[in-house]
Amino acid sequence: MKTLVLVDHDNNSLGDATLAAVTAASKLGEVHLLVAGHNCGAVAEAAAKIEGVGKVHVADDAAYEHQLAENVAPLVVDQMGHHDAFLAPSTTTGKNIAPRVAAGLDVMQISDILSVEGDKTFTRPIYAGNAIATVESSDEKLVITVRGTAFDKAATEGGNGEIEAVSGPGDAGISSFVSQELAEGGDRPELTSAKIIVSGGRALKDAETFEQYIMPLADKLNAGVGASRAAVDAGYVPNDYQVGQTGKIVAPDVYIAIGISGAIQHLAGMKDSKTIVAINKDEDAPIFQVADIGLVADLFQAVPELTEKL
């Protein structure tokens, strides 16, 4: 079986989520990568060095610079004439492209896999992560998204993949890139690869308070910053901060939940963390049921004290 893995990148460097997807793909057969971008030669070279990669297909075109799903999906569909399975990391970009590829191939997508049990058999979470389903596809072609925290990262050295230029349909003409804003603290670890995450909830009241209490603690710990869906919906932070079934799935060494009650969809995104620390003044909050260390306290007093002592 030949697999095609979508490379997560910013036209300059590889995203860590790619490495987990490569590991998953290697359990199915021969691994090929697809780099869709513009002036992305450095990414292609790095991709070719990943252990286990046989070939890197590079579509270097201005139409793919921002990896708009409407442009990239038709390119993937074209490439699937030579591949049996398409795997994308469960990132914002991957989850945007994969459904369109599945529609283009007229197959059922298998989302957020946790393991590969056979050529067409996988496990995936259901019911907000409270149950694991084993699913088997009957489709000729497979379209799969891969949960990055469920697979080891492939080694970034040791590979000698062949780099091959490919072309695609280009600009579909139905969407355009307008702008991109990088959140402050861009040097903080990305959520899906951070060893420590400090996450805030709706109890922080507003964006200014979230910044005042969460960011200094995260800076002290060199931690990634997350948020509950309620905090995101309230406008405290951008959507990229959201941890949960509808946001990012994380599994850091330490997850610090501050002012988060513990809704099911949030717990589904972080319950695989090695150590969960919860700070909440409500002793009956569901978050304490999964926490390894729980502190019943007013976050507006406890968090500054913790930050000061670090």
Tab-separated table of N, CA, C and O in Angstrom, residues 4 6 34 36 59 63-64 67-81 86 96-105 166-175:
chain	number	residue	atom	x	y	z
A	4	LEU	N	0.070	8.604	1.205
A	4	LEU	CA	0.461	9.989	0.937
A	4	LEU	C	0.141	10.800	2.186
A	4	LEU	O	-1.017	10.870	2.612
A	6	LEU	N	0.156	14.426	4.154
A	6	LEU	CA	0.212	15.877	4.007
A	6	LEU	C	1.198	16.454	5.016
A	6	LEU	O	1.082	16.197	6.215
A	34	LEU	N	3.586	14.833	0.817
A	34	LEU	CA	3.181	15.906	-0.096
A	34	LEU	C	3.452	17.244	0.578
A	34	LEU	O	2.885	17.545	1.630
A	36	ALA	N	2.858	20.991	-0.121
A	36	ALA	CA	2.159	21.967	-0.952
A	36	ALA	C	2.411	23.345	-0.357
A	36	ALA	O	2.009	23.625	0.776
A	59	ALA	N	4.685	20.411	-4.531
A	59	ALA	CA	3.893	21.301	-5.381
A	59	ALA	C	4.210	22.722	-4.942
A	59	ALA	O	3.650	23.224	-3.974
A	63	ALA	N	-0.288	29.407	-5.561
A	63	ALA	CA	-1.651	29.015	-5.190
A	63	ALA	C	-1.689	28.230	-3.889
A	63	ALA	O	-2.722	28.172	-3.226
A	64	TYR	N	-0.552	27.617	-3.524
A	64	TYR	CA	-0.502	26.777	-2.328
A	64	TYR	C	0.241	27.445	-1.170
A	64	TYR	O	0.479	26.810	-0.144
A	67	GLN	N	-1.841	27.357	1.846
A	67	GLN	CA	-2.462	26.037	2.012
A	67	GLN	C	-3.979	26.128	2.190
A	67	GLN	O	-4.550	25.484	3.071
A	68	LEU	N	-4.591	26.955	1.345
A	68	LEU	CA	-6.052	27.038	1.366
A	68	LEU	C	-6.629	25.695	0.960
A	68	LEU	O	-6.238	25.108	-0.040
A	69	ALA	N	-7.588	25.213	1.743
A	69	ALA	CA	-8.142	23.882	1.506
A	69	ALA	C	-8.761	23.758	0.119
A	69	ALA	O	-8.671	22.705	-0.524
A	70	GLU	N	-9.370	24.830	-0.357
A	70	GLU	CA	-10.022	24.786	-1.660
A	70	GLU	C	-9.028	24.571	-2.799
A	70	GLU	O	-9.395	24.078	-3.868
A	71	ASN	N	-7.768	24.943	-2.573
A	71	ASN	CA	-6.725	24.744	-3.583
A	71	ASN	C	-5.971	23.437	-3.390
A	71	ASN	O	-5.640	22.745	-4.361
A	72	VAL	N	-5.683	23.102	-2.136
A	72	VAL	CA	-4.859	21.925	-1.862
A	72	VAL	C	-5.631	20.620	-2.065
A	72	VAL	O	-5.084	19.637	-2.571
A	73	ALA	N	-6.909	20.598	-1.705
A	73	ALA	CA	-7.687	19.353	-1.817
A	73	ALA	C	-7.704	18.789	-3.247
A	73	ALA	O	-7.482	17.586	-3.430
A	74	PRO	N	-7.946	19.597	-4.279
A	74	PRO	CA	-7.902	19.049	-5.644
A	74	PRO	C	-6.520	18.506	-6.021
A	74	PRO	O	-6.418	17.523	-6.767
A	75	LEU	N	-5.472	19.130	-5.500
A	75	LEU	CA	-4.119	18.627	-5.730
A	75	LEU	C	-3.963	17.239	-5.131
A	75	LEU	O	-3.412	16.329	-5.771
A	76	VAL	N	-4.454	17.054	-3.914
A	76	VAL	CA	-4.372	15.743	-3.254
A	76	VAL	C	-5.165	14.708	-4.038
A	76	VAL	O	-4.699	13.579	-4.258
A	77	VAL	N	-6.362	15.074	-4.456
A	77	VAL	CA	-7.206	14.142	-5.221
A	77	VAL	C	-6.469	13.676	-6.479
A	77	VAL	O	-6.496	12.488	-6.832
A	78	ASP	N	-5.778	14.601	-7.152
A	78	ASP	CA	-4.993	14.225	-8.334
A	78	ASP	C	-3.911	13.217	-7.979
A	78	ASP	O	-3.689	12.232	-8.694
A	79	GLN	N	-3.231	13.456	-6.859
A	79	GLN	CA	-2.139	12.578	-6.450
A	79	GLN	C	-2.626	11.207	-5.988
A	79	GLN	O	-1.879	10.227	-6.013
A	80	MET	N	-3.863	11.124	-5.596
A	80	MET	CA	-4.396	9.851	-5.091
A	80	MET	C	-4.589	8.819	-6.201
A	80	MET	O	-4.894	7.655	-5.913
A	81	GLY	N	-4.405	9.226	-7.441
A	81	GLY	CA	-4.412	8.241	-8.523
A	81	GLY	C	-3.258	7.268	-8.404
A	81	GLY	O	-3.309	6.159	-8.953
A	86	PHE	N	-4.551	8.478	2.041
A	86	PHE	CA	-4.124	9.847	2.322
A	86	PHE	C	-4.254	10.081	3.813
A	86	PHE	O	-5.322	9.857	4.396
A	96	ASN	N	-9.183	20.681	7.791
A	96	ASN	CA	-9.898	21.472	6.796
A	96	ASN	C	-9.790	20.838	5.404
A	96	ASN	O	-10.742	20.871	4.614
A	97	ILE	N	-8.644	20.240	5.122
A	97	ILE	CA	-8.394	19.668	3.799
A	97	ILE	C	-8.985	18.270	3.653
A	97	ILE	O	-9.579	17.931	2.620
A	98	ALA	N	-8.828	17.418	4.668
A	98	ALA	CA	-9.207	16.013	4.547
A	98	ALA	C	-10.661	15.785	4.127
A	98	ALA	O	-10.931	14.952	3.248
A	99	PRO	N	-11.653	16.479	4.713
A	99	PRO	CA	-13.037	16.226	4.281
A	99	PRO	C	-13.272	16.535	2.813
A	99	PRO	O	-14.066	15.867	2.143
A	100	ARG	N	-12.585	17.536	2.305
A	100	ARG	CA	-12.730	17.890	0.897
A	100	ARG	C	-12.109	16.815	0.002
A	100	ARG	O	-12.611	16.527	-1.086
A	101	VAL	N	-11.003	16.234	0.473
A	101	VAL	CA	-10.387	15.139	-0.281
A	101	VAL	C	-11.326	13.937	-0.291
A	101	VAL	O	-11.535	13.301	-1.334
A	102	ALA	N	-11.902	13.620	0.864
A	102	ALA	CA	-12.836	12.493	0.945
A	102	ALA	C	-14.021	12.698	0.006
A	102	ALA	O	-14.457	11.763	-0.683
A	103	ALA	N	-14.528	13.926	-0.036
A	103	ALA	CA	-15.650	14.219	-0.928
A	103	ALA	C	-15.228	14.071	-2.388
A	103	ALA	O	-15.974	13.529	-3.215
A	104	GLY	N	-14.013	14.537	-2.705
A	104	GLY	CA	-13.528	14.431	-4.076
A	104	GLY	C	-13.321	12.999	-4.533
A	104	GLY	O	-13.470	12.687	-5.726
A	105	LEU	N	-13.001	12.120	-3.582
A	105	LEU	CA	-12.786	10.704	-3.899
A	105	LEU	C	-14.048	9.874	-3.686
A	105	LEU	O	-14.051	8.672	-3.997
A	166	VAL	N	5.778	18.109	-8.501
A	166	VAL	CA	4.481	17.759	-9.083
A	166	VAL	C	3.699	19.046	-9.316
A	166	VAL	O	3.977	20.083	-8.714
A	167	SER	N	2.728	18.975	-10.178
A	167	SER	CA	1.861	20.121	-10.429
A	167	SER	C	0.425	19.728	-10.157
A	167	SER	O	0.079	18.546	-10.108
A	168	GLY	N	-0.405	20.725	-9.949
A	168	GLY	CA	-1.811	20.464	-9.673
A	168	GLY	C	-2.688	21.483	-10.347
A	168	GLY	O	-2.219	22.314	-11.135
A	169	PRO	N	-3.972	21.480	-10.026
A	169	PRO	CA	-4.909	22.407	-10.659
A	169	PRO	C	-4.627	23.873	-10.365
A	169	PRO	O	-5.093	24.757	-11.077
A	170	GLY	N	-3.884	24.143	-9.270
A	170	GLY	CA	-3.565	25.533	-8.938
A	170	GLY	C	-4.702	26.220	-8.213
A	170	GLY	O	-5.419	25.614	-7.414
A	171	ASP	N	-4.881	27.504	-8.506
A	171	ASP	CA	-5.879	28.318	-7.815
A	171	ASP	C	-7.284	27.969	-8.300
A	171	ASP	O	-7.610	28.134	-9.476
A	172	ALA	N	-8.123	27.498	-7.370
A	172	ALA	CA	-9.496	27.134	-7.726
A	172	ALA	C	-10.366	28.355	-7.953
A	172	ALA	O	-11.452	28.251	-8.531
A	173	GLY	N	-9.906	29.506	-7.476
A	173	GLY	CA	-10.640	30.748	-7.701
A	173	GLY	C	-11.881	30.926	-6.849
A	173	GLY	O	-12.722	31.786	-7.140
A	174	ILE	N	-12.023	30.139	-5.790
A	174	ILE	CA	-13.233	30.239	-4.965
A	174	ILE	C	-12.939	30.715	-3.545
A	174	ILE	O	-13.850	30.858	-2.733
A	175	SER	N	-11.683	30.967	-3.240
A	175	SER	CA	-11.321	31.529	-1.944
A	175	SER	C	-10.012	32.288	-2.105
A	175	SER	O	-9.271	32.069	-3.070
